[in-house]
Coordinates of C-alpha atoms and ligand atoms in Angstrom, one line a residue:
X1 CA -188.2 111.7 -93.2
X2 CA -186.0 111.0 -90.1
X3 CA -183.2 109.6 -92.3
X4 CA -182.3 112.8 -94.1
X5 CA -181.1 115.4 -91.7
X6 CA -177.5 115.4 -93.0
X7 CA -176.1 113.3 -90.1
X8 CA -174.0 110.3 -91.0
X9 CA -175.8 107.2 -89.6
X10 CA -174.0 104.3 -88.0
X11 CA -175.8 101.1 -89.2
X12 CA -175.5 97.9 -87.3
X13 CA -175.9 95.2 -89.9
X14 CA -177.7 92.1 -88.6
X15 CA -177.1 89.0 -90.7
X16 CA -178.9 86.4 -88.6
X17 CA -179.9 82.9 -89.7
X18 CA -183.3 82.8 -88.0
X19 CA -185.9 85.2 -86.7
X20 CA -185.3 84.4 -83.0
X21 CA -181.6 85.3 -83.2
X22 CA -182.5 88.5 -85.2
X23 CA -185.0 89.5 -82.5
X24 CA -182.4 88.8 -79.8
X25 CA -179.7 90.8 -81.6
X26 CA -182.0 93.6 -82.3
X27 CA -182.8 94.0 -78.6
X28 CA -179.2 93.4 -77.3
X29 CA -177.7 95.8 -79.9
X30 CA -180.2 98.7 -79.6
X31 CA -178.2 100.2 -76.7
X32 CA -174.8 99.7 -78.3
X33 CA -174.9 103.0 -80.0
X34 CA -175.9 102.4 -83.6
X35 CA -178.5 104.7 -85.2
X36 CA -180.0 102.2 -87.6
X37 CA -180.2 98.5 -88.2
X38 CA -179.8 96.7 -91.4
X39 CA -181.9 93.5 -91.6
X40 CA -180.2 91.1 -94.0
X41 CA -183.3 89.1 -94.9
X42 CA -181.3 87.0 -97.3
X43 CA -179.5 85.4 -94.4
X44 CA -182.8 84.3 -92.8
X45 CA -183.9 80.7 -93.3
X46 CA -186.7 80.3 -94.1
X47 CA -187.3 83.7 -95.7
X48 CA -189.8 85.6 -93.5
X49 CA -193.4 86.0 -94.6
X50 CA -194.8 89.4 -95.2
X51 CA -196.6 89.3 -91.9
X52 CA -193.4 88.2 -90.0
X53 CA -191.5 91.0 -91.7
X54 CA -194.0 93.7 -90.8
X55 CA -194.0 92.4 -87.1
X56 CA -190.3 92.6 -87.0
X57 CA -190.1 96.1 -88.4
X58 CA -192.8 97.3 -86.0
X59 CA -190.8 95.8 -83.0
X60 CA -187.5 97.3 -84.0
X61 CA -186.3 99.9 -81.5
X62 CA -184.3 101.6 -84.3
X63 CA -185.1 102.6 -87.9
X64 CA -184.3 99.8 -90.3
X65 CA -182.7 99.3 -93.8
X66 CA -184.1 96.1 -95.3
X67 CA -181.8 94.2 -97.6
X68 CA -182.5 90.9 -99.4
X69 CA -179.6 90.4 -101.7
X70 CA -179.8 87.6 -104.2
X71 CA -176.8 85.2 -104.6
X72 CA -176.0 86.7 -107.9
X73 CA -175.2 90.1 -106.2
X74 CA -173.1 88.5 -103.4
X75 CA -176.0 87.8 -101.0
X76 CA -177.7 84.5 -99.9
X77 CA -181.3 84.8 -101.2
X78 CA -182.1 82.0 -103.7
X79 CA -185.9 82.2 -103.9
X80 CA -188.1 83.7 -106.6
X81 CA -187.4 87.2 -107.7
X82 CA -191.0 88.3 -107.5
X83 CA -191.3 87.2 -103.9
X84 CA -188.1 89.1 -103.1
X85 CA -189.4 92.3 -104.6
X86 CA -192.7 91.8 -102.8
X87 CA -190.9 91.7 -99.5
X88 CA -189.0 94.9 -100.3
X89 CA -192.1 96.7 -101.4
X90 CA -193.9 95.6 -98.2
X91 CA -191.0 96.8 -96.1
X92 CA -191.0 100.2 -97.9
X93 CA -194.6 100.7 -96.8
X94 CA -193.6 100.6 -93.1
X95 CA -192.6 103.7 -91.3
X96 CA -188.9 104.4 -90.5
X97 CA -187.8 101.9 -93.1
X98 CA -185.6 102.2 -96.2
X99 CA -185.0 99.3 -98.6
X100 CA -181.9 98.4 -100.5
X101 CA -182.5 97.6 -104.2
X102 CA -179.7 96.3 -106.5
X103 CA -179.4 98.6 -109.5
X104 CA -179.0 95.7 -111.9
X105 CA -182.4 94.3 -110.7
X106 CA -184.3 97.5 -110.0
X107 CA -187.8 97.5 -111.5
X108 CA -189.1 100.6 -113.1
X109 CA -192.0 100.9 -110.7
X110 CA -190.6 100.8 -107.2
X111 CA -191.0 103.1 -104.2
X112 CA -187.7 104.9 -105.0
X113 CA -188.4 107.6 -102.4
X114 CA -187.8 104.9 -99.8
X115 CA -185.0 103.1 -101.7
X116 CA -181.2 102.9 -101.5
X117 CA -180.0 102.1 -105.1
X118 CA -177.0 99.9 -104.7
X119 CA -174.2 98.2 -106.6
X120 CA -171.7 95.7 -105.1
X121 CA -168.6 94.9 -107.1
X122 CA -166.5 91.9 -106.0
X123 CA -164.2 91.9 -109.0
X124 CA -161.4 93.8 -107.1
X125 CA -161.3 96.2 -109.9
X126 CA -164.0 98.9 -110.0
X127 CA -163.0 100.7 -113.2
X128 CA -166.0 103.0 -113.7
X129 CA -166.6 104.2 -110.2
X130 CA -167.1 107.8 -111.1
X131 CA -169.4 106.9 -114.0
X132 CA -171.6 104.7 -111.8
X133 CA -171.7 107.4 -109.1
X134 CA -172.9 110.0 -111.7
X135 CA -175.6 107.6 -113.0
X136 CA -176.8 107.0 -109.5
X137 CA -176.9 110.8 -108.8
X138 CA -179.6 111.2 -111.5
X139 CA -181.6 108.1 -110.4
X140 CA -184.9 108.6 -108.6
X141 CA -183.6 106.7 -105.5
X142 CA -183.4 108.5 -102.2
X143 CA -179.9 107.2 -101.5
X144 CA -177.0 105.9 -103.6
X145 CA -174.8 103.0 -102.4
X146 CA -171.6 101.9 -104.1
X147 CA -169.6 99.1 -102.5
X148 CA -166.5 97.5 -104.1
X149 CA -163.7 95.3 -103.0
X150 CA -160.5 97.3 -102.2
X151 CA -157.3 96.3 -103.9
X152 CA -155.5 98.5 -101.4
X153 CA -156.3 101.4 -99.0
X154 CA -156.0 103.8 -102.0
X155 CA -159.5 102.5 -102.9
X156 CA -160.8 103.7 -99.5
X157 CA -159.6 107.2 -100.7
X158 CA -161.4 106.7 -104.0
X159 CA -164.6 105.8 -102.1
X160 CA -164.3 108.9 -100.0
X161 CA -163.8 111.0 -103.1
X162 CA -167.3 109.9 -104.4
X163 CA -168.8 111.1 -101.1
X164 CA -167.1 114.4 -101.6
X165 CA -168.5 114.9 -105.1
X166 CA -172.0 113.5 -104.3
X167 CA -175.0 115.8 -104.0
X168 CA -177.6 113.2 -102.9
X169 CA -177.3 111.1 -99.7
X170 CA -174.6 108.5 -100.6
X171 CA -172.9 105.5 -99.1
X172 CA -169.6 104.8 -100.8
X173 CA -167.2 102.1 -99.4
X174 CA -164.4 99.9 -100.3
X175 CA -164.8 96.4 -98.8
X176 CA -162.1 94.3 -97.1
X177 CA -159.4 95.0 -94.5
X178 CA -157.8 97.5 -96.9
X179 CA -160.9 99.6 -97.0
X180 CA -161.6 100.1 -93.3
X181 CA -160.2 103.6 -93.2
X182 CA -162.9 104.7 -95.6
X183 CA -165.6 103.2 -93.5
X184 CA -164.3 105.2 -90.5
X185 CA -163.7 108.5 -92.4
X186 CA -167.1 108.3 -94.1
X187 CA -168.4 110.5 -91.4
X188 CA -165.8 113.2 -92.0
X189 CA -167.0 113.4 -95.7
X190 CA -170.7 113.5 -95.0
X191 CA -171.7 109.9 -96.0
X192 CA -175.3 109.0 -95.6
X193 CA -174.1 106.1 -93.4
X194 CA -171.5 103.5 -92.6
X195 CA -172.0 99.8 -91.8
X196 CA -170.7 98.0 -88.7
X197 CA -171.1 94.5 -87.4
X198 CA -172.5 93.7 -83.9
X199 CA -169.3 91.8 -83.1
X200 CA -166.2 90.2 -84.6
X201 CA -167.1 87.3 -86.8
X202 CA -170.6 88.6 -87.5
X203 CA -169.8 90.9 -90.4
X204 CA -172.3 91.0 -93.3
X205 CA -169.6 92.2 -95.6
X206 CA -165.8 92.0 -95.5
X207 CA -164.0 94.7 -93.6
X208 CA -166.8 95.9 -91.4
X209 CA -165.6 97.2 -88.1
X210 CA -167.8 96.5 -85.0
X211 CA -170.1 99.1 -83.6
X212 CA -168.0 99.1 -80.4
X213 CA -164.7 99.6 -82.4
X214 CA -166.2 102.6 -84.3
X215 CA -167.7 104.2 -81.2
X216 CA -164.9 103.5 -78.6
X217 CA -161.7 102.9 -80.5
X218 CA -162.2 105.3 -83.5
X219 CA -164.3 107.9 -81.5
X220 CA -167.1 107.9 -84.1
X221 CA -169.1 110.5 -82.3
X222 CA -166.2 113.0 -82.5
X223 CA -165.5 112.7 -86.2
X224 CA -166.6 115.7 -88.3
X225 CA -165.6 117.7 -91.3
X226 CA -162.6 119.3 -89.6
X227 CA -161.2 116.1 -88.1
X228 CA -157.4 115.7 -88.8
X229 CA -156.5 112.3 -90.1
X230 CA -153.6 110.0 -89.0
X231 CA -152.9 106.3 -89.6
X232 CA -150.6 103.4 -89.5
X233 CA -149.3 101.6 -92.6
X234 CA -148.3 98.0 -92.4
X235 CA -149.2 94.4 -93.3
X236 CA -150.6 92.6 -91.5
X237 CA -152.1 95.5 -89.6
X238 CA -155.4 94.2 -88.1
X239 CA -153.9 93.6 -84.7
X240 CA -151.9 96.8 -84.5
X241 CA -152.0 98.5 -81.1
X242 CA -151.4 101.9 -82.7
X243 CA -155.0 102.9 -83.4
X244 CA -155.9 102.3 -79.7
X245 CA -152.9 104.2 -78.3
X246 CA -153.1 107.2 -80.6
X247 CA -156.9 107.6 -80.5
X248 CA -156.7 107.4 -76.7
X249 CA -154.0 110.1 -76.8
X250 CA -156.2 112.4 -79.0
X251 CA -159.1 111.9 -76.7
X252 CA -157.0 112.7 -73.6
X253 CA -155.6 115.8 -75.3
X254 CA -159.0 116.9 -76.5
X255 CA -157.8 117.0 -80.2
X256 CA -160.2 116.7 -83.1
X257 CA -158.3 113.9 -84.8
X258 CA -158.6 110.3 -85.7
X259 CA -156.1 107.5 -86.3
X260 CA -157.0 104.7 -88.7
X261 CA -155.2 101.5 -89.9
X262 CA -154.1 101.1 -93.5
X263 CA -153.2 97.6 -94.9
X264 CA -150.7 98.1 -97.6
X265 CA -149.4 94.8 -99.1
X266 CA -145.6 94.3 -99.1
X267 CA -143.5 95.9 -101.8
X268 CA -142.2 99.4 -102.6
X269 CA -144.7 99.6 -105.5
X270 CA -147.7 99.1 -103.2
X271 CA -146.3 101.6 -100.7
X272 CA -145.8 104.2 -103.5
X273 CA -149.3 103.6 -105.0
X274 CA -150.9 104.3 -101.7
X275 CA -148.8 107.3 -100.8
X276 CA -149.3 108.9 -104.3
X277 CA -153.0 108.4 -103.9
X278 CA -152.9 110.1 -100.5
X279 CA -150.9 113.1 -101.6
X280 CA -153.1 113.6 -104.7
X281 CA -156.0 114.3 -102.2
X282 CA -154.8 117.2 -100.0
X283 CA -158.5 117.8 -99.1
X284 CA -158.4 114.6 -96.9
X285 CA -156.4 116.4 -94.3
X286 CA -153.8 113.7 -93.6
X287 CA -151.3 115.0 -91.1
X288 CA -149.2 112.0 -90.1
X289 CA -148.5 108.3 -90.6
X290 CA -146.9 105.6 -88.5
X291 CA -145.1 103.0 -90.6
X292 CA -144.5 99.4 -89.4
X293 CA -143.4 96.1 -91.0
X294 CA -142.7 95.6 -93.9
X295 CA -142.6 99.2 -95.0
X296 CA -140.1 101.1 -92.9
X297 CA -137.4 101.0 -95.6
X298 CA -139.9 101.8 -98.3
X299 CA -141.0 104.8 -96.3
X300 CA -137.5 106.2 -96.1
X301 CA -137.0 105.7 -99.8
X302 CA -140.3 107.3 -100.6
X303 CA -139.8 110.3 -98.3
X304 CA -136.2 110.7 -99.4
X305 CA -133.0 110.8 -97.4
X306 CA -132.8 114.6 -97.6
X307 CA -136.1 114.8 -95.7
X308 CA -135.2 112.4 -92.9
X309 CA -132.9 112.8 -89.9
X310 CA -129.3 111.6 -90.2
X311 CA -129.6 108.6 -87.9
X312 CA -132.7 107.3 -89.6
X313 CA -130.8 107.5 -92.9
X314 CA -128.0 105.5 -91.3
X315 CA -130.5 102.9 -90.0
X316 CA -132.2 102.9 -93.4
X317 CA -135.7 102.9 -92.0
X318 CA -138.3 105.4 -90.7
X319 CA -141.5 104.7 -88.7
X320 CA -142.9 108.2 -88.7
X321 CA -144.1 110.5 -91.6
X322 CA -145.3 114.0 -91.0
X323 CA -147.3 115.7 -93.8
X324 CA -147.5 119.5 -93.9
X325 CA -148.8 121.4 -96.9
X326 CA -148.1 118.4 -99.2
X327 CA -144.5 118.0 -98.0
X328 CA -143.2 115.0 -96.1
X329 CA -140.8 114.7 -93.3
X330 CA -139.5 111.3 -92.0
X331 CA -138.3 110.3 -88.6
X332 CA -137.4 107.1 -86.7
X333 CA -138.8 107.2 -83.2
X334 CA -137.9 103.6 -82.5
X335 CA -134.3 104.1 -81.8
X336 CA -134.8 107.2 -79.6
X337 CA -137.6 105.3 -77.7
X338 CA -135.3 102.3 -77.1
X339 CA -132.4 104.4 -75.9
X340 CA -134.6 106.6 -73.7
X341 CA -136.3 103.5 -72.1
X342 CA -132.9 102.2 -71.3
X343 CA -131.4 105.4 -70.0
X344 CA -134.5 106.2 -67.9
X345 CA -134.3 102.8 -66.1
X346 CA -130.6 103.2 -65.6
X347 CA -131.0 106.9 -64.4
X348 CA -128.4 108.1 -66.9
X349 CA -128.2 110.5 -69.8
X350 CA -127.8 109.2 -73.4
X351 CA -124.2 110.5 -73.4
X352 CA -123.5 108.3 -70.3
X353 CA -123.8 105.2 -72.6
X354 CA -120.2 106.0 -73.8
X355 CA -117.9 103.1 -73.2
X356 CA -120.5 100.8 -71.6
X357 CA -120.5 97.2 -72.8
X358 CA -123.7 96.2 -74.6
X359 CA -124.6 92.7 -76.0
X360 CA -127.3 93.0 -78.7
X361 CA -129.0 89.7 -79.6
X362 CA -130.3 89.6 -83.2
X363 CA -129.4 91.4 -86.4
X364 CA -132.8 92.3 -87.8
X365 CA -134.7 95.6 -88.0
X366 CA -135.0 96.4 -84.3
X367 CA -131.4 95.4 -83.6
X368 CA -130.3 97.7 -86.4
X369 CA -132.1 100.7 -85.1
X370 CA -131.0 100.2 -81.5
X371 CA -127.4 99.3 -82.4
X372 CA -127.1 102.5 -84.6
X373 CA -128.2 104.6 -81.7
X374 CA -126.0 102.8 -79.2
X375 CA -122.9 103.2 -81.4
X376 CA -123.9 106.9 -82.1
X377 CA -123.7 107.5 -78.3
X378 CA -120.4 105.7 -78.0
X379 CA -121.4 102.3 -76.4
X380 CA -119.2 99.3 -76.9
X381 CA -121.5 97.0 -78.7
X382 CA -121.2 93.3 -79.7
X383 CA -123.9 91.7 -81.9
X384 CA -124.8 88.1 -81.3
X385 CA -126.8 86.5 -84.0
X386 CA -127.9 83.0 -85.3
X387 CA -126.9 83.8 -88.8
X388 CA -123.2 84.9 -88.8
X389 CA -123.2 86.6 -92.2
X390 CA -126.0 88.9 -91.1
X391 CA -124.2 89.7 -87.8
X392 CA -120.9 90.4 -89.7
X393 CA -122.6 92.7 -92.1
X394 CA -124.4 94.7 -89.4
X395 CA -121.3 94.9 -87.2
X396 CA -119.2 95.9 -90.2
X397 CA -121.5 98.7 -91.1
X398 CA -121.6 100.2 -87.6
X399 CA -118.0 99.4 -86.7
X400 CA -118.7 97.1 -83.7
X401 CA -117.9 93.4 -82.9
X402 CA -120.0 90.3 -83.6
X403 CA -120.1 86.8 -82.3
X404 CA -122.2 83.6 -82.2
X405 CA -125.2 82.9 -79.9
X406 CA -123.0 80.1 -78.4
X407 CA -120.6 82.8 -77.1
X408 CA -123.3 84.9 -75.5
X409 CA -123.1 83.3 -72.0
X410 CA -119.5 84.4 -71.9
X411 CA -120.2 88.0 -72.7
X412 CA -118.6 90.7 -70.4
X413 CA -121.3 93.3 -71.3
X414 CA -123.1 95.3 -68.6
X415 CA -126.3 95.7 -70.7
X416 CA -128.0 92.8 -72.6
X417 CA -130.7 93.6 -75.2
X418 CA -132.8 91.0 -76.9
X419 CA -133.8 92.0 -80.4
X420 CA -135.1 88.6 -81.5
X421 CA -138.7 87.2 -81.2
X422 CA -137.5 84.4 -78.9
X423 CA -140.0 84.4 -76.0
X424 CA -142.7 86.2 -77.9
X425 CA -146.3 85.1 -77.7
X426 CA -147.2 82.2 -78.2
X427 CA -143.7 80.9 -77.2
X428 CA -143.7 82.5 -73.8
X429 CA -141.6 79.7 -72.3
X430 CA -138.6 80.4 -74.6
X431 CA -135.7 82.5 -73.7
X432 CA -132.5 83.3 -75.7
X433 CA -130.4 82.4 -72.6
X434 CA -130.5 79.6 -69.9
X435 CA -128.9 81.9 -67.4
X436 CA -128.2 85.6 -67.3
X437 CA -124.4 86.1 -67.7
X438 CA -122.7 87.2 -64.5
X439 CA -121.4 90.6 -65.9
X440 CA -125.0 91.7 -66.9
X441 CA -126.7 94.4 -64.7
X442 CA -129.4 95.6 -67.1
X443 CA -131.6 93.4 -69.4
X444 CA -133.8 95.0 -72.1
X445 CA -136.2 92.8 -74.1
X446 CA -137.8 94.5 -77.1
X447 CA -140.7 92.0 -77.2
X448 CA -143.9 93.5 -75.8
X449 CA -146.2 90.5 -76.0
X450 CA -146.1 89.2 -73.3
X451 CA -145.4 92.3 -71.3
X452 CA -142.9 90.4 -69.1
X453 CA -141.0 87.8 -71.0
X454 CA -139.2 84.8 -69.5
X455 CA -135.9 86.6 -70.1
X456 CA -137.1 89.5 -68.0
X457 CA -138.3 87.2 -65.3
X458 CA -134.9 85.5 -65.2
X459 CA -133.2 88.9 -65.0
X460 CA -135.5 90.1 -62.3
X461 CA -134.8 87.0 -60.3
X462 CA -131.0 87.7 -60.6
X463 CA -131.5 91.2 -59.3
X464 CA -130.9 93.0 -62.7
X465 CA -132.6 96.2 -63.7
X466 CA -135.1 95.4 -66.4
X467 CA -136.5 97.3 -69.4
X468 CA -139.6 96.0 -71.1
X469 CA -140.4 96.3 -74.8
X470 CA -143.7 97.9 -73.9
X471 CA -141.8 100.9 -72.6
X472 CA -140.1 101.3 -76.0
X473 CA -143.4 100.8 -77.8
X474 CA -145.2 103.4 -75.7
X475 CA -142.3 105.9 -76.1
X476 CA -142.1 105.6 -79.8
X477 CA -145.8 106.4 -80.0
X478 CA -145.4 109.3 -77.6
X479 CA -142.6 110.7 -79.7
X480 CA -144.9 110.5 -82.8
X481 CA -147.7 112.3 -81.0
X482 CA -145.3 115.1 -80.0
X483 CA -143.8 115.4 -83.5
X484 CA -147.3 115.6 -85.1
X485 CA -149.1 117.8 -82.6
X486 CA -146.3 119.8 -80.9
X487 CA -147.8 119.0 -77.6
X488 CA -146.5 116.8 -74.7
X489 CA -147.9 113.3 -75.1
X490 CA -150.2 111.9 -72.4
X491 CA -147.7 109.2 -71.5
X492 CA -149.8 107.6 -68.7
X493 CA -152.9 107.3 -70.8
X494 CA -150.9 105.8 -73.7
X495 CA -149.2 103.4 -71.4
X496 CA -152.4 102.3 -69.7
X497 CA -154.2 101.7 -72.9
X498 CA -151.3 99.7 -74.3
X499 CA -151.1 97.5 -71.1
X500 CA -154.8 97.0 -71.0
X501 CA -154.9 96.0 -74.7
X502 CA -151.9 93.7 -74.3
X503 CA -153.4 92.0 -71.2
X504 CA -156.8 91.6 -72.9
X505 CA -158.7 94.0 -70.7
X506 CA -159.8 96.2 -73.6
Ligands
NAP1 P1 -136.4 90.8 -87.7 O1 -136.0 91.9 -88.5 O2 -137.2 89.7 -88.3 O3 -135.1 90.1 -87.0 C1 -135.3 89.0 -86.2 C2 -133.9 88.6 -85.6 O4 -134.1 87.6 -84.6 C3 -132.9 88.1 -86.6 O5 -131.6 88.5 -86.3 C4 -133.1 86.6 -86.5 O6 -131.9 85.9 -86.7 C5 -133.4 86.4 -85.0 N1 -134.1 85.2 -84.7 C6 -135.4 85.0 -85.1 N2 -135.8 83.8 -84.6 C7 -134.8 83.3 -84.0 C8 -134.5 82.1 -83.3 N3 -135.5 81.2 -83.2 N4 -133.3 81.8 -82.8 C9 -132.3 82.7 -82.9 N5 -132.5 83.9 -83.5 C10 -133.7 84.2 -84.0 O7 -137.3 91.2 -86.5 P2 -137.4 92.6 -85.7 O8 -138.2 93.6 -86.5 O9 -136.0 93.1 -85.3 O10 -138.3 92.3 -84.4 C11 -137.7 91.5 -83.4 C12 -138.6 91.6 -82.2 O11 -138.7 92.9 -81.7 C13 -140.1 91.1 -82.4 O12 -140.5 90.4 -81.3 C14 -140.8 92.5 -82.5 O13 -142.2 92.3 -82.0 C15 -140.0 93.3 -81.5 N6 -140.1 94.7 -81.7 C16 -140.5 95.5 -80.6 C17 -140.6 96.9 -80.8 C18 -141.0 97.7 -79.6 O14 -141.4 98.9 -79.8 N7 -140.9 97.2 -78.4 C19 -140.3 97.5 -82.0 C20 -139.9 96.6 -83.1 C21 -139.8 95.3 -82.9 P3 -131.4 85.5 -88.2 O15 -130.7 86.7 -88.7 O16 -130.5 84.3 -87.9 O17 -132.6 85.1 -88.9

């Protein structure tokens, strides 16, 4: 049968409310790049007749998986069980069709050679995953499908482990945002298929990426058994630009690698749980991780100060982990990116920062990283922050001065760096200053959305040199690429992708 040639299929799941919409979606999605459709009959109202179903299956430009999940298994079908099974049997008689049958309602006499035997667990705790997988292996069904709600991205790794052990065609996935890495990496581990939605908001199960995301953002067609795996850990992580920038870089460099997103809930325990699960599975081929809020400090503690560079330890946070033969190495590419963005605009070397007056606004995570590097290179830094205790603590730690935001207009600094979210989307009209102080020649805003903040527009109008947060963002990603691959980063590609994403063109 066409389904069983060892390739991992990309299934576009169509959960439409009526036949007209389903027909329209079927035609509009057939060119989007999916290999199969899933027709979720349980979303259709009224439920189609046998004749309507046969017509639909005949018309489909792609092979179809027919699913009619009852409400008790997480679907929407509320009609008689006999009628549901009759629909599935009728579908199974059509060419190029497989049917999904829930294991808990699977009759003894069923066309199992055309069946996907499935279980969907919404409890958030799938204790006997391996036992279920073993029982499904010995069932007469052509395909096994196990779907369960992810409690964290470690469950995506558990789902992938099932694929690795399975002998028969298997779909194994962890649902929800935390499980998305497993849906993408399913192809690397030889899954029978992965599910995708036609577009955002049309998912038939939580955590489905769109067909477009899989094909164009995660480079689905390039993923194979030898693909190296990278990712970004954070929470929230759904809107991170990092998968776009790193996957575009891998594409430009012709590397067999993929970069996924990993939602790890806040807390050192959650970070540790995921990292332990990852290191227990060396066969997964994880090579590197970006780390963003709120886990940069947890990452440093997990990797250990002795395996991180000196300035990262002083900052107390890392954003980059490299994995080689089970050993971890930690770095902070944020501070170097910030300093290099600044120096490049000013046409100076890092050492030329010595003695220059810098006003840093803010005393949070980004201020800390940038301030540590500025002090390291001898700059004369003053921290201006809303909360004085925080400013005092940071300034005390790095032996520099601090002051109030009210004093900021009277600064005599040459360089001004905004490390607060004032002016960030959706508050684009805000600025930390009414006017740029007269001593200031260079203004750096770490905010990257919008690309040009009100503060930067004020500075440009006053004839100052400006450094945009997007430069820092692109540089920190470039530095990660270089650490991980040992190759020069495709800076222009990475910058273009970032700017296109930020301006809504991608
Ligand atoms: P953070 O750790 O939460 O620190 C925020 C700082 O801003 C604190 O000092 C806080 O003052 C101050 N602040 C917040 N709202 C304020 C307001 N309304 N008025 C006055 N002060 C205010 O944040 P972060 O991680 O440093 O991030 C700050 C910004 O940098 C964000 O916009 C982030 O997107 C951006 N960022 C950019 C990059 C890049 O690559 N370009 C990297 C990292 C961060 P208090 O101490 O008084 O609360």
